[in-house]
Coordinates of N, CA and C in Angstrom, one line a residue:
M1 N -9.7 6.4 -19.0 CA -8.5 5.9 -18.4 C -8.4 6.4 -17.0
K2 N -7.8 5.5 -16.1 CA -7.7 5.8 -14.7 C -6.2 5.6 -14.3
L3 N -5.8 6.3 -13.2 CA -4.6 6.1 -12.6 C -4.9 5.5 -11.2
I4 N -4.3 4.4 -10.9 CA -4.5 3.7 -9.7 C -3.2 3.9 -8.9
I5 N -3.3 4.4 -7.7 CA -2.2 4.6 -6.8 C -2.5 3.7 -5.6
A6 N -1.6 2.7 -5.4 CA -1.8 1.7 -4.4 C -0.6 1.7 -3.4
I7 N -0.9 1.9 -2.2 CA 0.2 1.9 -1.1 C 0.0 0.6 -0.3
I8 N 1.1 -0.2 -0.3 CA 1.0 -1.5 0.4 C 2.3 -1.7 1.2
Q9 N 2.3 -2.6 2.1 CA 3.5 -2.9 2.9 C 4.5 -3.6 2.0
D10 N 5.8 -3.4 2.3 CA 6.9 -4.0 1.5 C 6.8 -5.5 1.5
K11 N 6.3 -6.1 2.6 CA 6.1 -7.6 2.7 C 5.3 -8.1 1.6
D12 N 4.4 -7.3 1.0 CA 3.4 -7.8 0.0 C 3.8 -7.3 -1.4
S13 N 4.8 -6.5 -1.5 CA 5.1 -5.8 -2.8 C 5.6 -6.8 -3.9
N14 N 6.4 -7.8 -3.5 CA 6.9 -8.7 -4.5 C 5.7 -9.6 -5.1
R15 N 4.8 -10.0 -4.2 CA 3.7 -10.8 -4.6 C 2.8 -10.0 -5.6
L16 N 2.6 -8.7 -5.3 CA 1.8 -7.9 -6.2 C 2.5 -7.6 -7.5
S17 N 3.8 -7.4 -7.4 CA 4.6 -7.2 -8.7 C 4.5 -8.4 -9.6
N18 N 4.6 -9.6 -9.0 CA 4.5 -10.8 -9.8 C 3.1 -11.0 -10.3
A19 N 2.1 -10.6 -9.6 CA 0.7 -10.7 -10.1 C 0.5 -9.8 -11.2
F20 N 1.0 -8.6 -11.2 CA 0.9 -7.6 -12.3 C 1.6 -8.2 -13.5
I21 N 2.8 -8.8 -13.3 CA 3.5 -9.3 -14.5 C 2.7 -10.5 -15.1
E22 N 2.2 -11.3 -14.3 CA 1.4 -12.5 -14.8 C 0.2 -12.0 -15.6
Q23 N -0.4 -10.9 -15.2 CA -1.6 -10.4 -15.9 C -1.3 -9.3 -16.9
D24 N 0.0 -9.1 -17.2 CA 0.5 -8.2 -18.2 C 0.0 -6.7 -17.9
I25 N 0.1 -6.4 -16.7 CA -0.3 -5.0 -16.2 C 1.0 -4.3 -15.9
R26 N 1.2 -3.1 -16.6 CA 2.4 -2.3 -16.4 C 2.2 -1.4 -15.1
A27 N 3.2 -1.4 -14.3 CA 3.1 -0.7 -13.0 C 4.5 -0.1 -12.7
T28 N 4.5 1.1 -12.1 CA 5.7 1.7 -11.6 C 5.7 1.5 -10.1
K29 N 6.8 1.0 -9.5 CA 6.9 0.8 -8.1 C 7.8 1.8 -7.5
L30 N 7.3 2.5 -6.4 CA 8.1 3.5 -5.7 C 8.3 3.1 -4.3
S31 N 9.4 3.3 -3.7 CA 9.6 3.0 -2.2 C 9.0 4.2 -1.5
S32 N 8.3 3.9 -0.4 CA 7.8 5.0 0.5 C 7.8 4.5 1.9
T33 N 7.6 5.5 2.8 CA 7.6 5.2 4.2 C 6.3 5.7 4.9
G34 N 5.7 4.8 5.7 CA 4.5 5.2 6.4 C 4.8 6.1 7.5
G35 N 3.8 6.9 7.9 CA 4.0 7.9 8.9 C 3.8 7.3 10.3
F36 N 2.7 6.5 10.5 CA 2.4 6.1 11.9 C 3.4 5.1 12.4
L37 N 3.6 4.0 11.7 CA 4.6 3.0 12.2 C 6.0 3.2 11.6
R38 N 6.1 4.1 10.7 CA 7.4 4.4 10.1 C 8.0 3.1 9.5
S39 N 7.2 2.4 8.8 CA 7.6 1.1 8.2 C 7.7 1.3 6.7
G40 N 8.4 0.4 6.1 CA 8.6 0.4 4.7 C 7.3 0.1 3.9
N41 N 7.0 0.9 2.9 CA 5.9 0.6 2.0 C 6.4 0.7 0.6
S42 N 5.5 0.2 -0.3 CA 5.7 0.4 -1.7 C 4.5 1.0 -2.3
T43 N 4.7 2.0 -3.1 CA 3.6 2.7 -3.8 C 3.6 2.3 -5.3
F44 N 2.5 1.8 -5.8 CA 2.4 1.4 -7.2 C 1.6 2.4 -7.9
L45 N 2.1 2.8 -9.1 CA 1.3 3.7 -10.0 C 1.0 2.8 -11.2
V46 N -0.4 2.7 -11.5 CA -0.8 1.9 -12.6 C -1.8 2.7 -13.4
G47 N -1.5 2.8 -14.7 CA -2.5 3.4 -15.6 C -3.2 2.3 -16.4
V48 N -4.5 2.3 -16.3 CA -5.3 1.3 -16.9 C -6.6 1.9 -17.6
E49 N -7.1 1.1 -18.5 CA -8.4 1.5 -19.1 C -9.5 1.3 -18.1
D50 N -10.6 2.0 -18.2 CA -11.7 2.0 -17.3 C -12.2 0.6 -17.0
E51 N -12.3 -0.3 -18.0 CA -12.8 -1.6 -17.8 C -11.9 -2.6 -17.1
K52 N -10.6 -2.2 -16.9 CA -9.7 -3.0 -16.2 C -9.5 -2.6 -14.7
V53 N -10.1 -1.6 -14.3 CA -9.9 -1.1 -12.9 C -10.3 -2.1 -11.9
E54 N -11.5 -2.7 -12.1 CA -12.0 -3.7 -11.1 C -11.0 -4.9 -10.9
S55 N -10.5 -5.4 -12.1 CA -9.6 -6.5 -12.0 C -8.3 -6.2 -11.3
V56 N -7.8 -4.9 -11.5 CA -6.6 -4.5 -10.9 C -6.8 -4.3 -9.4
L57 N -8.0 -3.8 -9.0 CA -8.3 -3.7 -7.6 C -8.4 -5.0 -6.9
E58 N -8.9 -6.0 -7.6 CA -9.1 -7.4 -7.1 C -7.7 -8.0 -6.8
L59 N -6.7 -7.8 -7.8 CA -5.4 -8.2 -7.6 C -4.7 -7.6 -6.4
I60 N -4.9 -6.3 -6.2 CA -4.4 -5.6 -5.0 C -5.0 -6.2 -3.8
K61 N -6.3 -6.4 -3.8 CA -7.0 -6.9 -2.6 C -6.5 -8.2 -2.2
T62 N -6.3 -9.1 -3.1 CA -5.9 -10.5 -2.8 C -4.5 -10.7 -2.5
T63 N -3.6 -9.7 -2.8 CA -2.2 -9.9 -2.6 C -1.7 -9.0 -1.4
S64 N -2.5 -8.1 -0.9 CA -2.2 -7.2 0.2 C -2.9 -7.7 1.5
K65 N -2.2 -8.4 2.3 CA -2.8 -9.0 3.5 C -2.7 -8.1 4.7
T66 N -3.7 -8.1 5.5 CA -3.6 -7.4 6.8 C -3.1 -8.4 7.8
R67 N -2.3 -7.8 8.8 CA -1.7 -8.7 9.8 C -1.7 -7.8 11.1
K68 N -1.5 -8.5 12.2 CA -1.4 -7.8 13.5 C 0.1 -7.7 13.9
Q69 N 0.5 -6.6 14.5 CA 1.9 -6.4 14.9 C 1.9 -5.6 16.2
F70 N 2.9 -5.9 17.0 CA 3.0 -5.1 18.3 C 4.0 -4.0 18.1
M71 N 3.6 -2.8 18.7 CA 4.5 -1.6 18.6 C 4.5 -1.0 20.0
A72 N 5.6 -0.3 20.3 CA 5.7 0.4 21.5 C 5.1 1.8 21.3
P73 N 4.2 2.2 22.2 CA 3.5 3.5 22.0 C 4.6 4.6 22.2
P74 N 4.4 5.8 21.5 CA 5.3 6.9 21.7 C 5.4 7.3 23.1
V75 N 6.6 7.7 23.5 CA 6.8 8.2 24.9 C 6.4 9.7 25.0
N76 N 5.6 10.1 26.0 CA 5.3 11.4 26.2 C 6.1 12.0 27.4
L77 N 7.1 12.8 27.0 CA 8.0 13.3 28.0 C 7.4 14.3 29.0
D78 N 6.2 14.8 28.7 CA 5.5 15.7 29.6 C 4.8 15.0 30.8
S79 N 4.6 13.7 30.7 CA 3.8 13.0 31.8 C 4.8 12.3 32.7
P80 N 4.4 12.0 33.9 CA 5.3 11.2 34.8 C 5.7 9.9 34.3
M81 N 6.8 9.3 34.6 CA 7.3 8.1 34.1 C 6.4 6.9 34.3
E82 N 5.7 6.9 35.5 CA 4.8 5.7 35.8 C 3.6 5.8 34.9
A83 N 3.2 7.0 34.4 CA 2.1 7.1 33.6 C 2.4 6.8 32.1
A84 N 3.7 6.7 31.8 CA 4.1 6.5 30.4 C 3.7 5.1 29.9
G85 N 3.8 4.1 30.8 CA 3.4 2.8 30.4 C 3.8 2.3 29.1
A86 N 5.0 2.1 28.9 CA 5.6 1.7 27.5 C 5.3 0.3 27.2
Y87 N 4.1 -0.2 27.5 CA 3.7 -1.6 27.1 C 3.4 -1.6 25.6
P88 N 3.9 -2.7 24.9 CA 3.6 -2.8 23.5 C 2.0 -2.9 23.3
V89 N 1.6 -2.3 22.2 CA 0.2 -2.3 21.8 C 0.1 -3.1 20.5
E90 N -1.0 -3.9 20.4 CA -1.2 -4.6 19.1 C -2.0 -3.8 18.2
V91 N -1.5 -3.6 17.0 CA -2.1 -2.8 15.9 C -2.3 -3.6 14.7
Q92 N -3.2 -3.3 13.8 CA -3.4 -3.9 12.6 C -2.7 -3.2 11.5
V93 N -1.8 -3.9 10.7 CA -1.0 -3.3 9.7 C -1.3 -4.0 8.4
G94 N -0.8 -3.5 7.3 CA -0.9 -4.2 6.0 C -2.2 -3.7 5.3
G95 N -2.6 -4.6 4.4 CA -3.7 -4.2 3.5 C -3.2 -3.2 2.5
A96 N -4.1 -2.5 2.0 CA -3.7 -1.5 0.9 C -4.6 -0.2 1.1
T97 N -3.9 0.9 0.7 CA -4.6 2.1 0.6 C -4.6 2.5 -0.9
V98 N -5.7 2.6 -1.5 CA -5.8 2.7 -3.0 C -6.6 4.0 -3.4
F99 N -6.0 4.7 -4.3 CA -6.7 5.9 -4.9 C -6.9 5.6 -6.4
V100 N -8.1 5.9 -6.9 CA -8.4 5.8 -8.3 C -8.7 7.1 -8.9
L101 N -7.9 7.6 -9.8 CA -8.1 9.0 -10.3 C -8.3 9.0 -11.8
P102 N -9.1 9.9 -12.3 CA -9.3 10.0 -13.7 C -8.1 10.6 -14.4
I103 N -7.8 10.2 -15.6 CA -6.7 10.7 -16.4 C -7.2 11.4 -17.6
D104 N -6.7 12.6 -17.8 CA -7.2 13.4 -19.0 C -6.4 12.9 -20.3
A105 N -5.1 12.6 -20.1 CA -4.3 12.2 -21.2 C -3.2 11.3 -20.8
F106 N -2.8 10.4 -21.7 CA -1.8 9.4 -21.4 C -0.9 9.3 -22.6
H107 N 0.4 9.5 -22.4 CA 1.4 9.5 -23.5 C 2.5 8.6 -23.1
Q108 N 3.0 7.8 -24.1 CA 4.2 7.0 -23.9 C 5.1 7.2 -25.0
F109 N 6.3 7.7 -24.7 CA 7.3 8.1 -25.8 C 8.4 7.2 -25.8

């Protein structure tokens, strides 16, 4: 048995939740916040049998889209104002960060 921890953008979380329901995959959804862009994320905890890991990873991959977004770079107060150059920068966001961990025991009470 494996524990899959998937961190995705909030924009994709409903699509992934619906895909899990359609495939009869039980998942726990937690709200989380990313550090770099400080944007809303959802973290899914999914316990599955070893033979289902690849199909769950495929669902996550197809529902979690990458996209480009503009962000203002952080201001460095130690540098002169003209060097700060607060021009927006295009960054890639979205997709999924996924961890697959072995499970020693699973209990449902």
